[in-house]
Coordinates of C-alpha atoms and ligand atoms in Angstrom, one line a residue:
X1 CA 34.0 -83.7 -12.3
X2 CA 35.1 -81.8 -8.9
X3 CA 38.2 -82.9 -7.8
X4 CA 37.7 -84.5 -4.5
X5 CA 38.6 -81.4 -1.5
X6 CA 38.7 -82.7 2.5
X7 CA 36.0 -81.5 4.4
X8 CA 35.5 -81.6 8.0
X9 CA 32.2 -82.1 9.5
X10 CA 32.0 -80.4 13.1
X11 CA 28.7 -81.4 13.9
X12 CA 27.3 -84.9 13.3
X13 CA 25.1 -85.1 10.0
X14 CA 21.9 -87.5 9.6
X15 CA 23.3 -90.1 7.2
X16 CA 22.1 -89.5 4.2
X17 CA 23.7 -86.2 3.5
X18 CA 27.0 -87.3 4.9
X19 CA 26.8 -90.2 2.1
X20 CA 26.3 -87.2 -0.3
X21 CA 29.3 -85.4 0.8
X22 CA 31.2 -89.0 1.1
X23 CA 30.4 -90.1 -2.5
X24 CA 32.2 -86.5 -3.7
X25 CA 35.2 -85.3 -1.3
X26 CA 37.3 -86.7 1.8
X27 CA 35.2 -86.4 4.7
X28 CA 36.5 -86.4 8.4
X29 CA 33.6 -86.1 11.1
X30 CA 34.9 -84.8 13.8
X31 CA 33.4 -83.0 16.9
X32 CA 35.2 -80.3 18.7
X33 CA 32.8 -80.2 21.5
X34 CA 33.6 -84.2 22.4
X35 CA 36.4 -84.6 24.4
X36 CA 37.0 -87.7 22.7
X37 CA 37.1 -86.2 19.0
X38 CA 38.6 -82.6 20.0
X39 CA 42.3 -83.4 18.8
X40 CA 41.0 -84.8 15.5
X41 CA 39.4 -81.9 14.9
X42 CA 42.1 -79.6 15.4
X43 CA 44.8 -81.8 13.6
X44 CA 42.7 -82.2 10.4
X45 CA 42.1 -78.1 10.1
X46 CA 45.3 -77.6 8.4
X47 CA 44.4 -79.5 5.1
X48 CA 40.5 -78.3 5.5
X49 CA 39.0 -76.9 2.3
X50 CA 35.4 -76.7 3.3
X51 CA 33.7 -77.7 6.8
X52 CA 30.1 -78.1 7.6
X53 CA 28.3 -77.7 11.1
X54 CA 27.2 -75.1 14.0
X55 CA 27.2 -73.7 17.0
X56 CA 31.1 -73.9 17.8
X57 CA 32.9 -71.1 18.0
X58 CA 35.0 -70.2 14.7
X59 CA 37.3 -67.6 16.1
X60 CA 39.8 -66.0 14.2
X61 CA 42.5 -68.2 15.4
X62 CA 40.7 -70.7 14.5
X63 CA 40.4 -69.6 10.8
X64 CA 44.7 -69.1 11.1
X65 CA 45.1 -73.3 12.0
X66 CA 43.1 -73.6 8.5
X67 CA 45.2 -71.8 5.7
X68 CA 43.4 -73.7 2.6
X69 CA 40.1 -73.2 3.8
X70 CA 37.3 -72.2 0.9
X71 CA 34.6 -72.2 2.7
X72 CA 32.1 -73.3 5.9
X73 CA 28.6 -74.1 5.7
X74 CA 26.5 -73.7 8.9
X75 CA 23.6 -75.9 9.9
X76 CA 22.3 -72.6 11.2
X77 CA 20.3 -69.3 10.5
X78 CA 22.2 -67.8 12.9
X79 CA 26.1 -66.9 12.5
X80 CA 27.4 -65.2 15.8
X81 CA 29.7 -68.0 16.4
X82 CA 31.7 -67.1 13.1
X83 CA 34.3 -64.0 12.8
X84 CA 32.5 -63.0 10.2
X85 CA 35.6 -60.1 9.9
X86 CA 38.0 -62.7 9.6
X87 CA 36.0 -64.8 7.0
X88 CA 35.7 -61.6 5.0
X89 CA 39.6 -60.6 5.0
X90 CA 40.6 -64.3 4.1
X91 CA 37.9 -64.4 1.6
X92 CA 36.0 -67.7 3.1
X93 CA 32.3 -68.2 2.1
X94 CA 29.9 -68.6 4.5
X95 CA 26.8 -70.5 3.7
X96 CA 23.8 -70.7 6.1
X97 CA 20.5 -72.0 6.1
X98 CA 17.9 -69.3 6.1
X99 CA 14.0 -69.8 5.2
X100 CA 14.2 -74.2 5.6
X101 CA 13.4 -73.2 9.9
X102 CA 10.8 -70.2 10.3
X103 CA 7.8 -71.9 10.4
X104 CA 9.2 -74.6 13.2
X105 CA 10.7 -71.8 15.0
X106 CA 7.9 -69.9 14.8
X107 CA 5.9 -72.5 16.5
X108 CA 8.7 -72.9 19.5
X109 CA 8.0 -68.7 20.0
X110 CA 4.0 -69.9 20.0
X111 CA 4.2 -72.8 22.4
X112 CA 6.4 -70.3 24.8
X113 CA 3.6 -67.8 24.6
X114 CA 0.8 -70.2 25.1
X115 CA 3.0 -72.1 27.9
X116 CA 3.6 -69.0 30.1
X117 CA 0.4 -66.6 29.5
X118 CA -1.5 -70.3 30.5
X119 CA 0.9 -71.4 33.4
X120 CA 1.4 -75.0 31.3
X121 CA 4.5 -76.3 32.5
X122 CA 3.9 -75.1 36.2
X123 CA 0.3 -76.7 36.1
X124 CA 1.1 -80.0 34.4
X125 CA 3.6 -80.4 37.2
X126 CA 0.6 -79.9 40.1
X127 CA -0.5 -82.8 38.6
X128 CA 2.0 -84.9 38.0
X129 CA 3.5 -84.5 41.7
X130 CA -0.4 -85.3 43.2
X131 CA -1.3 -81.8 44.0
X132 CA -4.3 -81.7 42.2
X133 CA -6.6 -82.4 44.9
X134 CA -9.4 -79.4 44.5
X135 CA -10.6 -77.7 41.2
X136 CA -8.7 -74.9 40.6
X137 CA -8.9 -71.3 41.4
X138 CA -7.7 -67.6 40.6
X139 CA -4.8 -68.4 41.9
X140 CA -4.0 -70.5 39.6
X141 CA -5.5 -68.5 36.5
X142 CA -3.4 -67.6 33.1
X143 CA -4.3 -65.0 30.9
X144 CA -5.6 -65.4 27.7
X145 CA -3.6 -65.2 24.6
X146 CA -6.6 -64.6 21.6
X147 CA -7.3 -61.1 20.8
X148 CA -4.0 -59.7 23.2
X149 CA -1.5 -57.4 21.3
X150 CA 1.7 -58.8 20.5
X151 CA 5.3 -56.9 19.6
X152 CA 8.0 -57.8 18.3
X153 CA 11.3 -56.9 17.8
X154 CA 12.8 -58.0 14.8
X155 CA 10.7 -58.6 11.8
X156 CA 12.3 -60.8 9.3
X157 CA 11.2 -64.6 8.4
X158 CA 10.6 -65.9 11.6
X159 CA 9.4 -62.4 13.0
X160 CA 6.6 -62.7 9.9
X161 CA 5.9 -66.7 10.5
X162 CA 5.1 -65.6 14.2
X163 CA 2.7 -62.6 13.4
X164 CA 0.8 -64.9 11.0
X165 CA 0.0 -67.3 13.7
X166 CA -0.8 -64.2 15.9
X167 CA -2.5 -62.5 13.8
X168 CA -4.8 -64.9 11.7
X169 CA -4.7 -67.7 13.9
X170 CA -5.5 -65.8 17.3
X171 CA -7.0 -62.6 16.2
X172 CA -3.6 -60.6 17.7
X173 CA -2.9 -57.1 16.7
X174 CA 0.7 -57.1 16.2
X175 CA 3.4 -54.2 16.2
X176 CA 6.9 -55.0 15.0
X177 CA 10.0 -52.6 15.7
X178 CA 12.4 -53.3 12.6
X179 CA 14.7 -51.2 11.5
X180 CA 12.9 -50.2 8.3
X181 CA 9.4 -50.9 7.9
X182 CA 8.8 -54.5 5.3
X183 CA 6.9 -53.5 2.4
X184 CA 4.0 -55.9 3.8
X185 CA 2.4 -55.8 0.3
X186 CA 5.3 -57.8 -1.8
X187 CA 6.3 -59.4 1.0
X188 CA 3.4 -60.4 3.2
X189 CA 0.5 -59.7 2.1
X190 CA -1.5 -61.6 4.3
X191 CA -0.2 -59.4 7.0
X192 CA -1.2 -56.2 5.5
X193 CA -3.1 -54.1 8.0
X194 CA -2.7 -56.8 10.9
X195 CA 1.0 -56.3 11.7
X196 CA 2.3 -52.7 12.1
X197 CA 5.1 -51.2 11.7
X198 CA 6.0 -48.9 15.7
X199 CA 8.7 -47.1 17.1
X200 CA 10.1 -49.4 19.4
X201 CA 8.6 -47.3 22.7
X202 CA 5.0 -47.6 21.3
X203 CA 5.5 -51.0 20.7
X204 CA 6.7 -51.9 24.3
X205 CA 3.9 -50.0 25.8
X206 CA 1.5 -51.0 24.1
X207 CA 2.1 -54.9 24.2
X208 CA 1.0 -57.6 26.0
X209 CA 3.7 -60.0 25.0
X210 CA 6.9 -58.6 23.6
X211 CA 8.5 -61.4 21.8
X212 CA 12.8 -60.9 20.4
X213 CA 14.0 -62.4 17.5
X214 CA 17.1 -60.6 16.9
X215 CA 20.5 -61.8 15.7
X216 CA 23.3 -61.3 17.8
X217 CA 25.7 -58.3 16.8
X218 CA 27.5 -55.5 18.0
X219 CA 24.8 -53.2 17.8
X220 CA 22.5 -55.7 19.4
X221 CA 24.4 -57.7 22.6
X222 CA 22.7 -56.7 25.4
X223 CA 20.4 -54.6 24.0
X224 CA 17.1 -55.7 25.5
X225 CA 18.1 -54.3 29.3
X226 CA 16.3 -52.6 32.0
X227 CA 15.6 -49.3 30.1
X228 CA 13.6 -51.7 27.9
X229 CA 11.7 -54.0 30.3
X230 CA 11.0 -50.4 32.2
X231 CA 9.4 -49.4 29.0
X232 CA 7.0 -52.7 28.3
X233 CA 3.2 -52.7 29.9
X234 CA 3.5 -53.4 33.2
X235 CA 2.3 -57.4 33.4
X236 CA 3.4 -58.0 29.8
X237 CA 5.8 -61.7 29.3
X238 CA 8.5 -61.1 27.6
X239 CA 9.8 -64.7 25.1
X240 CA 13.2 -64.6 23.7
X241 CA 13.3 -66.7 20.5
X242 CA 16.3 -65.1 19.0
X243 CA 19.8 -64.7 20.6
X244 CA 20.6 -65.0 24.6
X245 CA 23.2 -62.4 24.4
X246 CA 20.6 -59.8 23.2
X247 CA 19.6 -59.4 26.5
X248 CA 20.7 -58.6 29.8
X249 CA 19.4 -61.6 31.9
X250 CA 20.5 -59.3 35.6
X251 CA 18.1 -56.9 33.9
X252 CA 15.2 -59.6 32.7
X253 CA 15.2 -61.2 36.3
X254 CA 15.0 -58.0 38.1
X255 CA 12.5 -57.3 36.1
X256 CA 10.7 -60.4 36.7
X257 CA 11.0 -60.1 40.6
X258 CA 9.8 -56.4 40.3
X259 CA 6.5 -57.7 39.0
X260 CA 7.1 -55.1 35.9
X261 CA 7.2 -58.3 34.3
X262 CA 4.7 -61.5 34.5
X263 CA 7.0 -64.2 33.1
X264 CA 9.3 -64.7 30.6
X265 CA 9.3 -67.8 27.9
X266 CA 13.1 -68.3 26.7
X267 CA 14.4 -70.6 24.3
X268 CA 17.7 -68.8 24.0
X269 CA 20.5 -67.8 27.0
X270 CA 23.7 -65.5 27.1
X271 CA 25.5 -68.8 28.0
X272 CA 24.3 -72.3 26.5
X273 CA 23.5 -75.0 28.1
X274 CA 22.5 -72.9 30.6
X275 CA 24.7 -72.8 33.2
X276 CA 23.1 -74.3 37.0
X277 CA 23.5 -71.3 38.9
X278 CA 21.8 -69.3 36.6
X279 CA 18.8 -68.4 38.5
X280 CA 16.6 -68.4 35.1
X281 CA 17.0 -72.4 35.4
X282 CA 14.5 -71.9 38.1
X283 CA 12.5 -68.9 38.2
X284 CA 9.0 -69.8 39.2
X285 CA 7.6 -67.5 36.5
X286 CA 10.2 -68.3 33.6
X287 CA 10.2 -71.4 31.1
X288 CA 13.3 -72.4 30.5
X289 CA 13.7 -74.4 26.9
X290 CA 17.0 -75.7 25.4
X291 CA 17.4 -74.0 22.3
X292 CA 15.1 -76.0 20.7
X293 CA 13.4 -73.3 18.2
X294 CA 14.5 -75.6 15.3
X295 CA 14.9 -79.1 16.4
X296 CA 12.7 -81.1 15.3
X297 CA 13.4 -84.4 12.5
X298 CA 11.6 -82.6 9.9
X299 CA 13.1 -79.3 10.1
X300 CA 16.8 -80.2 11.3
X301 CA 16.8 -82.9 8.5
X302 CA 15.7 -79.9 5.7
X303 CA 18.7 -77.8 6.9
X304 CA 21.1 -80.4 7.2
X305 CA 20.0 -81.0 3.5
X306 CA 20.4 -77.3 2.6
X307 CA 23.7 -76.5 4.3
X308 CA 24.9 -79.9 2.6
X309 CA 23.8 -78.6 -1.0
X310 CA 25.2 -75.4 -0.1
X311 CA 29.1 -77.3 0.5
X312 CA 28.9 -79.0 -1.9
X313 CA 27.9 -76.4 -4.7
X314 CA 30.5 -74.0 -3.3
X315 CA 33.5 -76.8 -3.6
X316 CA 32.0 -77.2 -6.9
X317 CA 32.5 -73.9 -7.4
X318 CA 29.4 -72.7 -8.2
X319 CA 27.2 -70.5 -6.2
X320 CA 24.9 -71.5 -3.5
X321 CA 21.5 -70.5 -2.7
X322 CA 22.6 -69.2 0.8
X323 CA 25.7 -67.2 1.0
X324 CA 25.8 -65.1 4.0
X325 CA 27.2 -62.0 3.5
X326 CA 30.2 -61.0 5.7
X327 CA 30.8 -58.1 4.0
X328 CA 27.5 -56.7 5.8
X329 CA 28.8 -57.0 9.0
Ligands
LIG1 C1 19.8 -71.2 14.1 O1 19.6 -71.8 13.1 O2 20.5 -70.2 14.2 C2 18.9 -71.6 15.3 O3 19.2 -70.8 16.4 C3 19.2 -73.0 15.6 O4 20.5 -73.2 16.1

C-alpha cells in the first residue's frame, strides 16, 4: 500500500473523485483564486507532494514555496498556466487530460460557427426584447454554413473532431494548416480526402470560416494578427476555440470594423474573464462565450475522473496515461 502523500486540490473536485483521493492521501482543498481560501493555499504548498486542478497560474516561484512537490495533475488539455521549464528542471510530472474533451469542445467550435454565420444570439435577442414585429428581411440574413469551406489552424484531436462534424456532417471541404501534415489514413481515416493538408496562406484565402485551435506558446502568442486576418477571404468569421493569447484581439477588432472580417465566434480571450472594457464584450458582430469549450457535467466530470486517476497513479508511482511532456517545450 502507498504511503499516504498531502495533496492540495486547487480547483474544487465533484465529490466522488475527491472521496477517491481522500480514501488514499491527506487532502487539503483549497482555492487560490477565493479570497477567502488564498492563504491556505499558499501555507499548505510547503508540505505539497502532489496537487490537482487548473487554470491558475503555476509560476516558477510558485514551484520554489513547494520543495517536496512530485507532481500536478491538471483538469485541463491545455498547460500554458504551468512553467513547464521550471517543472522540467525540478523534475515535477505534469499530468493532463487529453482526448476525455474533443468531442464537447468540438461542438462549442460548431455552435460558434452556426451562432455567428446565422446571426443566433443577435436574433434571439430581437425577439426577446419585442422587436419582432415584421417577418424578417435581408437585412437580417446569415450565411449558410453546409457546403462552405472551412480552415483550420491546428489539426490535432479537437482540430480532427471539428472537421468530422464539417465535413460529414455539413458537406464542408476543410483545409488545415499543421505543422506536418497527419497521416489521415492511421489516424483518420474517415477524413481521408475531405480534410486537406494547406500552406497556411492557401488556407486563409481560400476559407470561409477560419477556425484556431492552437495551444498557447512562445512560438504561438500572438500569432494570429493583422498580417493574418489581411490574408483570410474577405467576409470570412474567424472562431477562436483554442488559446486567447494566440491572437492579437487590437488586430481581430480592426479587422472586424474594416469589414475584412464578418464576425468573429470566441470562446477563448488574452485576458479571462474578460475584462469590461474590452470592446469584444460587445462588438455587434462578435459572440462572446466564457471559456466554456469543455464545460459541460458529462465532460468536466470524465476529466476530473482522468486527472484524478492520473494523481493518484503518479503518487503511486506508477505511470499515468497522460504525462505531458515538458521536456518538449
Ligand atoms: C482545456 O482543457 O485546456 C480547456 O481549455 C478547458 O479549460
Amino acid at each position: 500500500m502507498t504511503a499516504r502523500k498531502k495533496v492540495l486540490v486547487f480547483r474544487e473536485l465533484p465529490d466522488d473523485q475527491l472521496a477517491r483521493l481522500e480514501a488514499a492521501h491527506d487532502v487539503k482543498v483549497a482555492n487560490p483564486k477565493l479570497p477567502t481560501q488564498r492563504d491556505a493555499f499558499h501555507a499548505a504548498l510547503a508540505e505539497v507532494q502532489g496537487m490537482i486542478g487548473s487554470s491558475y497560474p503555476v509560476d516558477a516561484a510558485l514551484l520554489v514555496a513547494a520543495p517536496k512537490l512530485e507532481v500536478i495533475s491538471s483538469v485541463s488539455v491545455g498547460v500554458d498556466n504551468y512553467a513547464l521549464d521550471a517543472l522540467q528542471a525540478r523534475g515535477i510530472m505534469l499530468c493532463h487530460t487529453p482526448g476525455v474533451l474533443d468531442e464537447t469542445v468540438a461542438d462549442t467550435v460548431f455552435a460558434l460557427l452556426m451562432a455567428t454565420s446565422r446571426r443566433v444570439v443577435e436574433l434571439a435577442n430581437l425577439v426577446r426584447e419585442g422587436r419582432w414585429d415584421k417577418n424578417i428581411g435581408e437585412d437580417l440574413f446569415g450565411f449558410d454554413v453546409h457546403g462552405k469551406t472551412l480552415g483550420l489552424l491546428g489539426f490535432g484531436r479537437i482540430g480532427q473532431a471539428i472537421a468530422r462534424r464539417a465535413a460529414l456532417g455539413f458537406g464542408m471541404p476543410v483545409r488545415y494548416h499543421a505543422r506536418r501534415p497527419v497521416d489521415l489514413a492511421t489516424q483518420a481515416p474517415e477524413l481521408q480526402g475531405k480534410a486537406l493538408h494547406t500552406a497556411l496562406d492557401a488556407m486563409l484565402a481560400e476559407s470561409d470560416f477560419v477556425v484556431a485551435m492552437l495551444p498557447l506558446s512562445a512560438s504561438t502568442r500572438g500569432m494570429i494578427d493583422a498580417d493574418l486576418f489581411a490574408q483570410m477571404k474577405p467576409g470570412a468569421i474567424f472562431i477562436n476555440g483554442g488559446r486567447g493569447a494566440t491572437v492579437n484581439e487590437d488586430d481581430l477588432l480592426a479587422a472586424l470594423d474594416s469589414g475584412q472580417l464578418l464576425a468573429a465566434g470566441l470562446d477563448v480571450f488574452a485576458k479571462e474573464p474578460l475584462p469590461m472594457a474590452s470592446a469584444l464584450r460587445t462588438h455587434p458582430r462578435v459572440t462572446p462565450l466564457p471559456h466554456i469549450g469543455s464545460a459541460t457535467h458529462e465532460t468536466r466530470h470524465a476529466m476530473a475522473e482522468l486527472a484524478t486517476t492520473n494523481l493518484l497513479r503518479a503518487l503511486a508511482g506508477e505511470r499515468p496515461a497522460a504525462v505531458y511532456d515538458t521536456a518538449a517545450v
